[in-house]
PDB file of C-alpha atoms in Angstrom:
ATOM      1  CA  MET A   1     -13.543 -10.910  12.137  1.00 92.00           C
ATOM      2  CA  LYS A   2     -13.978  -7.145  12.214  1.00 98.00           C
ATOM      3  CA  VAL A   3     -11.262  -4.813  10.964  1.00 98.00           C
ATOM      4  CA  VAL A   4     -10.916  -1.301  12.381  1.00 98.00           C
ATOM      5  CA  ILE A   5      -9.091   1.249  10.222  1.00 98.00           C
ATOM      6  CA  LEU A   6      -7.963   4.563  11.708  1.00 98.00           C
ATOM      7  CA  ALA A   7      -8.702   7.097   8.967  1.00 97.00           C
ATOM      8  CA  GLY A   8      -9.271  10.396  10.732  1.00 95.00           C
ATOM      9  CA  GLY A   9      -5.867  12.080  11.004  1.00 93.00           C
ATOM     10  CA  LEU A  10      -4.840  15.309   9.314  1.00 91.00           C
ATOM     11  CA  GLY A  11      -1.917  13.792   7.380  1.00 87.00           C
ATOM     12  CA  THR A  12       0.141  16.960   7.732  1.00 87.00           C
ATOM     13  CA  ARG A  13       3.376  15.374   6.451  1.00 87.00           C
ATOM     14  CA  LEU A  14       1.642  14.723   3.137  1.00 89.00           C
ATOM     15  CA  SER A  15       0.083  18.164   2.899  1.00 87.00           C
ATOM     16  CA  GLU A  16       0.617  18.312  -0.870  1.00 85.00           C
ATOM     17  CA  GLU A  17      -2.233  15.772  -1.108  1.00 88.00           C
ATOM     18  CA  THR A  18      -4.102  16.082   2.177  1.00 89.00           C
ATOM     19  CA  SER A  19      -4.967  19.737   1.768  1.00 90.00           C
ATOM     20  CA  VAL A  20      -7.829  18.472  -0.418  1.00 92.00           C
ATOM     21  CA  LEU A  21      -8.133  14.783   0.543  1.00 94.00           C
ATOM     22  CA  PRO A  22      -7.985  12.725   3.727  1.00 96.00           C
ATOM     23  CA  LYS A  23      -4.806  10.634   3.615  1.00 96.00           C
ATOM     24  CA  PRO A  24      -6.643   7.274   3.221  1.00 97.00           C
ATOM     25  CA  LEU A  25      -7.974   8.535  -0.139  1.00 97.00           C
ATOM     26  CA  VAL A  26      -4.550   9.418  -1.564  1.00 97.00           C
ATOM     27  CA  GLU A  27      -4.152   7.099  -4.525  1.00 97.00           C
ATOM     28  CA  ILE A  28      -1.717   4.326  -5.306  1.00 98.00           C
ATOM     29  CA  GLY A  29      -2.296   3.571  -8.948  1.00 96.00           C
ATOM     30  CA  SER A  30      -5.930   4.421  -9.577  1.00 92.00           C
ATOM     31  CA  GLU A  31      -7.291   3.442  -6.150  1.00 96.00           C
ATOM     32  CA  PRO A  32      -6.914   5.059  -2.718  1.00 98.00           C
ATOM     33  CA  ILE A  33      -4.577   3.465  -0.198  1.00 98.00           C
ATOM     34  CA  ILE A  34      -7.517   2.474   2.009  1.00 98.00           C
ATOM     35  CA  TRP A  35      -8.716   0.222  -0.839  1.00 98.00           C
ATOM     36  CA  HIS A  36      -5.312  -1.473  -0.970  1.00 98.00           C
ATOM     37  CA  ILE A  37      -5.402  -2.015   2.797  1.00 98.00           C
ATOM     38  CA  MET A  38      -8.902  -3.481   2.665  1.00 98.00           C
ATOM     39  CA  LYS A  39      -7.946  -5.793  -0.201  1.00 98.00           C
ATOM     40  CA  ILE A  40      -5.111  -7.177   1.950  1.00 98.00           C
ATOM     41  CA  PHE A  41      -7.499  -8.068   4.783  1.00 98.00           C
ATOM     42  CA  ALA A  42     -10.220  -9.359   2.453  1.00 98.00           C
ATOM     43  CA  ARG A  43      -7.715 -11.748   0.867  1.00 97.00           C
ATOM     44  CA  PHE A  44      -7.659 -13.555   4.227  1.00 98.00           C
ATOM     45  CA  GLY A  45     -11.427 -13.485   4.744  1.00 97.00           C
ATOM     46  CA  ALA A  46     -11.688 -10.373   6.957  1.00 98.00           C
ATOM     47  CA  LYS A  47     -14.359  -8.391   5.121  1.00 98.00           C
ATOM     48  CA  GLU A  48     -16.254  -6.443   7.785  1.00 98.00           C
ATOM     49  CA  PHE A  49     -14.687  -3.013   8.196  1.00 98.00           C
ATOM     50  CA  ILE A  50     -15.205  -0.199  10.677  1.00 98.00           C
ATOM     51  CA  VAL A  51     -13.559   2.995   9.447  1.00 98.00           C
ATOM     52  CA  CYS A  52     -12.844   5.720  12.021  1.00 98.00           C
ATOM     53  CA  CYS A  53     -13.400   8.984  10.148  1.00 98.00           C
ATOM     54  CA  GLY A  54     -12.390  12.496  11.125  1.00 97.00           C
ATOM     55  CA  TYR A  55     -10.652  14.973   8.831  1.00 97.00           C
ATOM     56  CA  LYS A  56     -12.655  15.264   5.589  1.00 97.00           C
ATOM     57  CA  GLY A  57     -14.492  12.069   6.521  1.00 97.00           C
ATOM     58  CA  PHE A  58     -17.393  12.969   4.251  1.00 97.00           C
ATOM     59  CA  LEU A  59     -15.111  12.329   1.281  1.00 98.00           C
ATOM     60  CA  ILE A  60     -14.448   8.785   2.512  1.00 98.00           C
ATOM     61  CA  LYS A  61     -18.218   8.282   2.780  1.00 98.00           C
ATOM     62  CA  LYS A  62     -18.621   9.668  -0.724  1.00 98.00           C
ATOM     63  CA  TYR A  63     -15.979   7.254  -2.040  1.00 97.00           C
ATOM     64  CA  PHE A  64     -17.910   4.236  -0.770  1.00 97.00           C
ATOM     65  CA  GLN A  65     -21.237   5.685  -1.787  1.00 96.00           C
ATOM     66  CA  ASP A  66     -19.898   5.935  -5.349  1.00 95.00           C
ATOM     67  CA  TYR A  67     -17.984   2.644  -5.179  1.00 94.00           C
ATOM     68  CA  HIS A  68     -20.091   0.800  -7.748  1.00 92.00           C
ATOM     69  CA  ILE A  69     -20.312   3.620 -10.249  1.00 92.00           C
ATOM     70  CA  ARG A  70     -16.564   4.193  -9.894  1.00 92.00           C
ATOM     71  CA  ASN A  71     -15.689   0.561 -10.545  1.00 91.00           C
ATOM     72  CA  SER A  72     -18.195  -0.594 -13.150  1.00 93.00           C
ATOM     73  CA  SER A  73     -19.862   0.380 -16.388  1.00 94.00           C
ATOM     74  CA  VAL A  74     -23.413   1.637 -16.057  1.00 94.00           C
ATOM     75  CA  THR A  75     -26.541   2.116 -18.135  1.00 96.00           C
ATOM     76  CA  PHE A  76     -28.797   5.011 -17.149  1.00 95.00           C
ATOM     77  CA  ASP A  77     -32.457   4.847 -18.185  1.00 96.00           C
ATOM     78  CA  LEU A  78     -33.383   8.501 -17.940  1.00 97.00           C
ATOM     79  CA  SER A  79     -37.060   7.883 -18.693  1.00 97.00           C
ATOM     80  CA  ARG A  80     -37.326   5.633 -15.618  1.00 95.00           C
ATOM     81  CA  SER A  81     -34.661   7.297 -13.487  1.00 95.00           C
ATOM     82  CA  THR A  82     -32.881   3.972 -13.034  1.00 94.00           C
ATOM     83  CA  ALA A  83     -29.300   2.782 -13.258  1.00 91.00           C
ATOM     84  CA  GLN A  84     -28.077  -0.692 -14.167  1.00 93.00           C
ATOM     85  CA  TYR A  85     -24.496  -1.512 -13.211  1.00 91.00           C
ATOM     86  CA  ILE A  86     -22.544  -3.706 -15.600  1.00 93.00           C
ATOM     87  CA  ASP A  87     -19.572  -5.837 -14.499  1.00 89.00           C
ATOM     88  CA  GLU A  88     -19.976  -4.744 -10.898  1.00 83.00           C
ATOM     89  CA  PRO A  89     -17.011  -5.119  -8.526  1.00 85.00           C
ATOM     90  CA  ARG A  90     -17.041  -8.411  -6.630  1.00 88.00           C
ATOM     91  CA  ASP A  91     -15.892  -7.020  -3.313  1.00 94.00           C
ATOM     92  CA  ASP A  92     -18.366  -8.441  -0.794  1.00 95.00           C
ATOM     93  CA  TRP A  93     -17.382  -6.077   1.996  1.00 97.00           C
ATOM     94  CA  ARG A  94     -19.490  -4.566   4.743  1.00 98.00           C
ATOM     95  CA  VAL A  95     -18.176  -1.086   5.570  1.00 98.00           C
ATOM     96  CA  THR A  96     -19.303   1.021   8.537  1.00 98.00           C
ATOM     97  CA  LEU A  97     -18.049   4.609   8.470  1.00 98.00           C
ATOM     98  CA  VAL A  98     -18.097   6.265  11.888  1.00 98.00           C
ATOM     99  CA  ASP A  99     -17.567   9.944  12.652  1.00 98.00           C
ATOM    100  CA  THR A 100     -15.044   9.852  15.497  1.00 98.00           C
ATOM    101  CA  GLY A 101     -14.312  13.584  15.745  1.00 97.00           C
ATOM    102  CA  LEU A 102     -12.022  15.993  13.979  1.00 96.00           C
ATOM    103  CA  ASN A 103      -9.395  16.304  16.724  1.00 95.00           C
ATOM    104  CA  THR A 104      -9.799  12.931  18.440  1.00 98.00           C
ATOM    105  CA  MET A 105      -6.572  11.019  19.037  1.00 97.00           C
ATOM    106  CA  THR A 106      -5.966   7.428  17.912  1.00 98.00           C
ATOM    107  CA  GLY A 107      -7.008   5.892  21.225  1.00 98.00           C
ATOM    108  CA  GLY A 108     -10.074   8.062  21.428  1.00 98.00           C
ATOM    109  CA  ARG A 109     -11.162   6.944  17.975  1.00 98.00           C
ATOM    110  CA  LEU A 110     -10.950   3.310  19.074  1.00 98.00           C
ATOM    111  CA  LYS A 111     -12.974   4.073  22.193  1.00 98.00           C
ATOM    112  CA  ARG A 112     -15.695   5.697  20.101  1.00 98.00           C
ATOM    113  CA  ILE A 113     -16.322   2.617  17.947  1.00 98.00           C
ATOM    114  CA  ARG A 114     -16.588   0.139  20.817  1.00 97.00           C
ATOM    115  CA  ARG A 115     -20.337  -0.317  20.306  1.00 97.00           C
ATOM    116  CA  PHE A 116     -19.666  -1.710  16.836  1.00 98.00           C
ATOM    117  CA  LEU A 117     -17.414  -4.484  18.165  1.00 98.00           C
ATOM    118  CA  ASP A 118     -18.268  -7.870  19.641  1.00 95.00           C
ATOM    119  CA  ASP A 119     -17.683  -8.059  23.389  1.00 92.00           C
ATOM    120  CA  ASP A 120     -16.140 -11.519  23.305  1.00 91.00           C
ATOM    121  CA  GLU A 121     -14.243 -11.485  20.002  1.00 96.00           C
ATOM    122  CA  PRO A 122     -10.838 -10.021  19.131  1.00 98.00           C
ATOM    123  CA  PHE A 123     -10.639  -7.505  16.312  1.00 98.00           C
ATOM    124  CA  LEU A 124      -8.021  -6.412  13.814  1.00 98.00           C
ATOM    125  CA  MET A 125      -6.850  -2.811  13.722  1.00 98.00           C
ATOM    126  CA  THR A 126      -4.512  -0.842  11.502  1.00 98.00           C
ATOM    127  CA  TYR A 127      -3.773   2.642  10.233  1.00 98.00           C
ATOM    128  CA  GLY A 128      -5.086   4.067   6.965  1.00 97.00           C
ATOM    129  CA  ASP A 129      -1.655   4.789   5.535  1.00 96.00           C
ATOM    130  CA  GLY A 130       0.512   1.661   5.417  1.00 96.00           C
ATOM    131  CA  VAL A 131       0.640  -1.492   3.295  1.00 98.00           C
ATOM    132  CA  GLY A 132       2.515  -4.773   3.528  1.00 97.00           C
ATOM    133  CA  ASN A 133       2.389  -8.409   2.548  1.00 98.00           C
ATOM    134  CA  ILE A 134       1.247  -9.398   6.029  1.00 98.00           C
ATOM    135  CA  ASP A 135      -0.078 -12.947   6.381  1.00 98.00           C
ATOM    136  CA  ILE A 136      -3.211 -12.132   8.379  1.00 98.00           C
ATOM    137  CA  THR A 137      -3.982 -15.803   9.006  1.00 98.00           C
ATOM    138  CA  ASP A 138      -0.538 -16.358  10.510  1.00 98.00           C
ATOM    139  CA  LEU A 139      -0.843 -13.130  12.524  1.00 98.00           C
ATOM    140  CA  LEU A 140      -4.127 -14.331  14.029  1.00 98.00           C
ATOM    141  CA  SER A 141      -2.692 -17.768  14.800  1.00 98.00           C
ATOM    142  CA  PHE A 142       0.226 -16.113  16.563  1.00 97.00           C
ATOM    143  CA  HIS A 143      -2.095 -13.899  18.616  1.00 97.00           C
ATOM    144  CA  ASN A 144      -4.270 -16.826  19.669  1.00 97.00           C
ATOM    145  CA  ALA A 145      -1.245 -18.925  20.619  1.00 97.00           C
ATOM    146  CA  GLN A 146       0.166 -16.172  22.846  1.00 96.00           C
ATOM    147  CA  GLY A 147      -3.034 -15.687  24.825  1.00 96.00           C
ATOM    148  CA  LYS A 148      -2.371 -11.976  25.408  1.00 97.00           C
ATOM    149  CA  LEU A 149      -4.606  -8.923  25.093  1.00 97.00           C
ATOM    150  CA  ALA A 150      -2.751  -7.299  22.217  1.00 97.00           C
ATOM    151  CA  THR A 151      -0.475  -8.180  19.313  1.00 97.00           C
ATOM    152  CA  VAL A 152       1.335  -5.590  17.227  1.00 97.00           C
ATOM    153  CA  THR A 153       3.050  -6.327  13.934  1.00 96.00           C
ATOM    154  CA  ALA A 154       6.705  -5.335  14.255  1.00 96.00           C
ATOM    155  CA  VAL A 155       8.548  -4.322  11.092  1.00 94.00           C
ATOM    156  CA  GLN A 156      11.993  -3.111  10.086  1.00 89.00           C
ATOM    157  CA  PRO A 157      11.498  -0.367   7.501  1.00 82.00           C
ATOM    158  CA  THR A 158      13.984   0.128   4.717  1.00 75.00           C
ATOM    159  CA  GLY A 159      16.470   2.923   5.343  1.00 66.00           C
ATOM    160  CA  ARG A 160      16.045   6.088   3.310  1.00 59.00           C
ATOM    161  CA  PHE A 161      19.703   6.389   2.346  1.00 50.00           C
ATOM    162  CA  GLY A 162      22.521   4.100   1.253  1.00 54.00           C
ATOM    163  CA  ALA A 163      24.844   3.067   4.094  1.00 54.00           C
ATOM    164  CA  MET A 164      28.634   3.032   3.842  1.00 55.00           C
ATOM    165  CA  TYR A 165      31.257   1.490   6.102  1.00 56.00           C
ATOM    166  CA  LEU A 166      34.389   3.636   6.551  1.00 60.00           C
ATOM    167  CA  ALA A 167      37.351   2.514   8.670  1.00 67.00           C
ATOM    168  CA  GLY A 168      39.045   5.217  10.742  1.00 69.00           C
ATOM    169  CA  ASN A 169      40.430   8.008   8.551  1.00 68.00           C
ATOM    170  CA  ASP A 170      40.734   5.737   5.519  1.00 67.00           C
ATOM    171  CA  PRO A 171      38.728   7.388   2.700  1.00 59.00           C
ATOM    172  CA  THR A 172      38.184   4.010   1.005  1.00 59.00           C
ATOM    173  CA  VAL A 173      34.596   2.748   1.122  1.00 52.00           C
ATOM    174  CA  HIS A 174      34.814  -0.804   2.453  1.00 51.00           C
ATOM    175  CA  ASN A 175      31.142  -1.696   2.232  1.00 59.00           C
ATOM    176  CA  PHE A 176      28.053  -0.117   0.714  1.00 55.00           C
ATOM    177  CA  HIS A 177      24.395  -1.108   1.023  1.00 57.00           C
ATOM    178  CA  GLU A 178      21.707   0.685  -0.962  1.00 56.00           C
ATOM    179  CA  LYS A 179      18.813   1.538   1.373  1.00 56.00           C
ATOM    180  CA  PRO A 180      19.398  -1.254   3.906  1.00 57.00           C
ATOM    181  CA  ASN A 181      16.933  -2.034   6.668  1.00 61.00           C
ATOM    182  CA  GLY A 182      17.200   0.382   9.592  1.00 58.00           C
ATOM    183  CA  ASP A 183      19.567  -0.080  12.491  1.00 61.00           C
ATOM    184  CA  GLY A 184      17.956  -3.328  13.593  1.00 68.00           C
ATOM    185  CA  THR A 185      15.211  -1.591  15.538  1.00 82.00           C
ATOM    186  CA  TRP A 186      11.722  -3.005  15.182  1.00 88.00           C
ATOM    187  CA  VAL A 187       8.952  -0.425  14.831  1.00 93.00           C
ATOM    188  CA  ASN A 188       5.173  -0.410  15.082  1.00 95.00           C
ATOM    189  CA  GLY A 189       3.829  -1.401  11.678  1.00 96.00           C
ATOM    190  CA  GLY A 190       0.172  -1.408  12.677  1.00 96.00           C
ATOM    191  CA  PHE A 191      -1.777  -4.566  11.793  1.00 98.00           C
ATOM    192  CA  PHE A 192      -2.812  -5.205  15.408  1.00 98.00           C
ATOM    193  CA  VAL A 193      -4.952  -7.972  16.858  1.00 98.00           C
ATOM    194  CA  LEU A 194      -6.737  -6.703  19.967  1.00 98.00           C
ATOM    195  CA  GLN A 195      -9.047  -8.121  22.580  1.00 98.00           C
ATOM    196  CA  PRO A 196     -11.964  -5.776  23.401  1.00 97.00           C
ATOM    197  CA  GLU A 197     -10.662  -5.386  26.963  1.00 97.00           C
ATOM    198  CA  VAL A 198      -7.852  -3.137  25.743  1.00 98.00           C
ATOM    199  CA  LEU A 199     -10.404  -0.377  25.209  1.00 98.00           C
ATOM    200  CA  ASP A 200     -10.765  -0.129  28.993  1.00 97.00           C
ATOM    201  CA  LEU A 201      -7.259   1.352  29.026  1.00 98.00           C
ATOM    202  CA  ILE A 202      -8.378   4.333  26.943  1.00 98.00           C
ATOM    203  CA  ASP A 203      -9.591   7.319  28.948  1.00 97.00           C
ATOM    204  CA  GLY A 204     -11.190   9.400  26.215  1.00 96.00           C
ATOM    205  CA  ASP A 205     -10.757  11.444  23.055  1.00 97.00           C
ATOM    206  CA  ALA A 206      -7.378  12.858  24.088  1.00 98.00           C
ATOM    207  CA  THR A 207      -5.786   9.433  24.585  1.00 98.00           C
ATOM    208  CA  ILE A 208      -3.123   8.468  22.072  1.00 98.00           C
ATOM    209  CA  TRP A 209      -3.224   4.689  21.585  1.00 97.00           C
ATOM    210  CA  GLU A 210       0.531   4.471  21.114  1.00 96.00           C
ATOM    211  CA  HIS A 211       1.227   6.215  24.459  1.00 96.00           C
ATOM    212  CA  ASP A 212      -0.472   5.219  27.734  1.00 96.00           C
ATOM    213  CA  PRO A 213      -2.553   2.240  26.529  1.00 97.00           C
ATOM    214  CA  MET A 214       0.388   0.498  24.830  1.00 97.00           C
ATOM    215  CA  ARG A 215       2.678   1.333  27.753  1.00 95.00           C
ATOM    216  CA  LYS A 216       0.179  -0.128  30.201  1.00 96.00           C
ATOM    217  CA  LEU A 217      -0.150  -3.278  28.125  1.00 96.00           C
ATOM    218  CA  THR A 218       3.640  -3.564  28.090  1.00 96.00           C
ATOM    219  CA  GLU A 219       3.866  -3.147  31.857  1.00 94.00           C
ATOM    220  CA  LYS A 220       1.254  -5.862  32.350  1.00 94.00           C
ATOM    221  CA  GLY A 221       3.038  -8.206  29.951  1.00 95.00           C
ATOM    222  CA  GLU A 222      -0.034  -8.208  27.708  1.00 96.00           C
ATOM    223  CA  LEU A 223       1.543  -6.858  24.499  1.00 96.00           C
ATOM    224  CA  VAL A 224       3.388  -9.206  22.146  1.00 96.00           C
ATOM    225  CA  ALA A 225       5.048  -8.528  18.795  1.00 97.00           C
ATOM    226  CA  TYR A 226       4.526 -10.500  15.621  1.00 96.00           C
ATOM    227  CA  ARG A 227       7.748 -10.086  13.647  1.00 96.00           C
ATOM    228  CA  HIS A 228       7.059  -9.459   9.977  1.00 97.00           C
ATOM    229  CA  HIS A 229      10.154  -9.993   7.831  1.00 95.00           C
ATOM    230  CA  GLY A 230       8.457  -9.214   4.530  1.00 95.00           C
ATOM    231  CA  PHE A 231       7.507  -6.004   2.791  1.00 96.00           C
ATOM    232  CA  TRP A 232       5.985  -3.062   4.663  1.00 97.00           C
ATOM    233  CA  HIS A 233       5.894   0.587   3.729  1.00 96.00           C
ATOM    234  CA  PRO A 234       4.089   3.627   5.143  1.00 96.00           C
ATOM    235  CA  MET A 235       2.763   6.546   3.138  1.00 95.00           C
ATOM    236  CA  ASP A 236       3.802   9.433   5.362  1.00 94.00           C
ATOM    237  CA  THR A 237       5.347  11.737   2.769  1.00 94.00           C
ATOM    238  CA  LEU A 238       5.195  12.596  -0.925  1.00 94.00           C
ATOM    239  CA  ARG A 239       8.340  10.525  -1.395  1.00 94.00           C
ATOM    240  CA  ASP A 240       6.593   7.508   0.146  1.00 95.00           C
ATOM    241  CA  LYS A 241       3.660   7.983  -2.200  1.00 96.00           C
ATOM    242  CA  THR A 242       6.048   8.067  -5.175  1.00 97.00           C
ATOM    243  CA  VAL A 243       7.797   4.870  -4.060  1.00 96.00           C
ATOM    244  CA  LEU A 244       4.504   2.989  -3.685  1.00 97.00           C
ATOM    245  CA  ASN A 245       3.157   4.260  -7.004  1.00 97.00           C
ATOM    246  CA  ASP A 246       6.369   3.292  -8.801  1.00 97.00           C
ATOM    247  CA  LEU A 247       6.118  -0.247  -7.412  1.00 97.00           C
ATOM    248  CA  TRP A 248       2.450  -0.524  -8.355  1.00 98.00           C
ATOM    249  CA  ASN A 249       2.895   0.872 -11.860  1.00 97.00           C
ATOM    250  CA  ALA A 250       5.849  -1.464 -12.473  1.00 97.00           C
ATOM    251  CA  GLY A 251       3.700  -4.461 -11.546  1.00 97.00           C
ATOM    252  CA  ASP A 252       6.007  -5.140  -8.602  1.00 96.00           C
ATOM    253  CA  ALA A 253       3.823  -4.301  -5.603  1.00 97.00           C
ATOM    254  CA  PRO A 254       4.668  -6.852  -2.869  1.00 97.00           C
ATOM    255  CA  TRP A 255       1.536  -6.004  -0.852  1.00 98.00           C
ATOM    256  CA  ARG A 256      -0.721  -7.124  -3.716  1.00 98.00           C
ATOM    257  CA  VAL A 257      -1.530 -10.500  -2.177  1.00 96.00           C
ATOM    258  CA  TRP A 258      -4.997 -10.710  -3.767  1.00 95.00           C
TER     259      TRP A 258
END
C-alpha cells in the first residue's frame, strides 16, 4: 500500500529550525522526523512512499540521495572513482519525491500526486510532523470494515499544563492532574486511509484538505474516525521538539514500534 506524506509546508511555528530546514527534516535524536514516520509505516509493511515536497524540498531530496552514505560506513577507491558501502541500512523503501509547489495547500498537494496512485486501491496519508504508536494494520482493518471513502485517526493530545479542580471560593486544591488529556475533544491526528475518489473533492492548489473536502465527506457520511487511545504527539513548536527528543534520548519513545 502506498503512503503519502505531506512535507511541503513552511513550518512557521517552528521557525527556529525551519528557517534553514523543511520541518520534516528537523531531527528527533539523530534522524529527521520524516524518517521516524516512515519507520512506523514500514513496521507494518507499507514501504512505498510518495512525499509531497514544497518549501526547501530540494533538501528532502538531498537527504534521500545521501541516505546510504549517511547511514553506513564507506570505502572510497579514489583511483577508480568508486564507493563501496559497508553495513548498509536495510530499509527496503521506495521513495518518490514530488514537487507539489511552494504555496500549494494540503488538498492541492494531494491532487498533484494523483498520477502516482492506483485508481482502485486505497492509500495511506499523513503529515510530516507527527508521530504515534498507531497500529496501521488495525487502522486498515477498521477502514475496510466501515466501507467508507475516508478514515481519519482521532487522537486526544496531552494538555500542555497541569489541571486543578477548585471548588467555589475555597483556595484548597481538591484535585490535580499533571498534563492530562485535553477536554475530551478528539482531534485530527493524521494517519488517514483514503479511497482515490476523495481526490475528486479537491478543486486545485488553493484547496485545504481539512476544510471543504473533509466537510463534504462528513456531509455525505463518508468520513469515519479511528479512535487511537495510545501515544501521539505533533512537532509544531520548539517545545514539542524538545519533548520528543527527551523521550527518544531517554529510550522511552512510544512511537518506536520497529
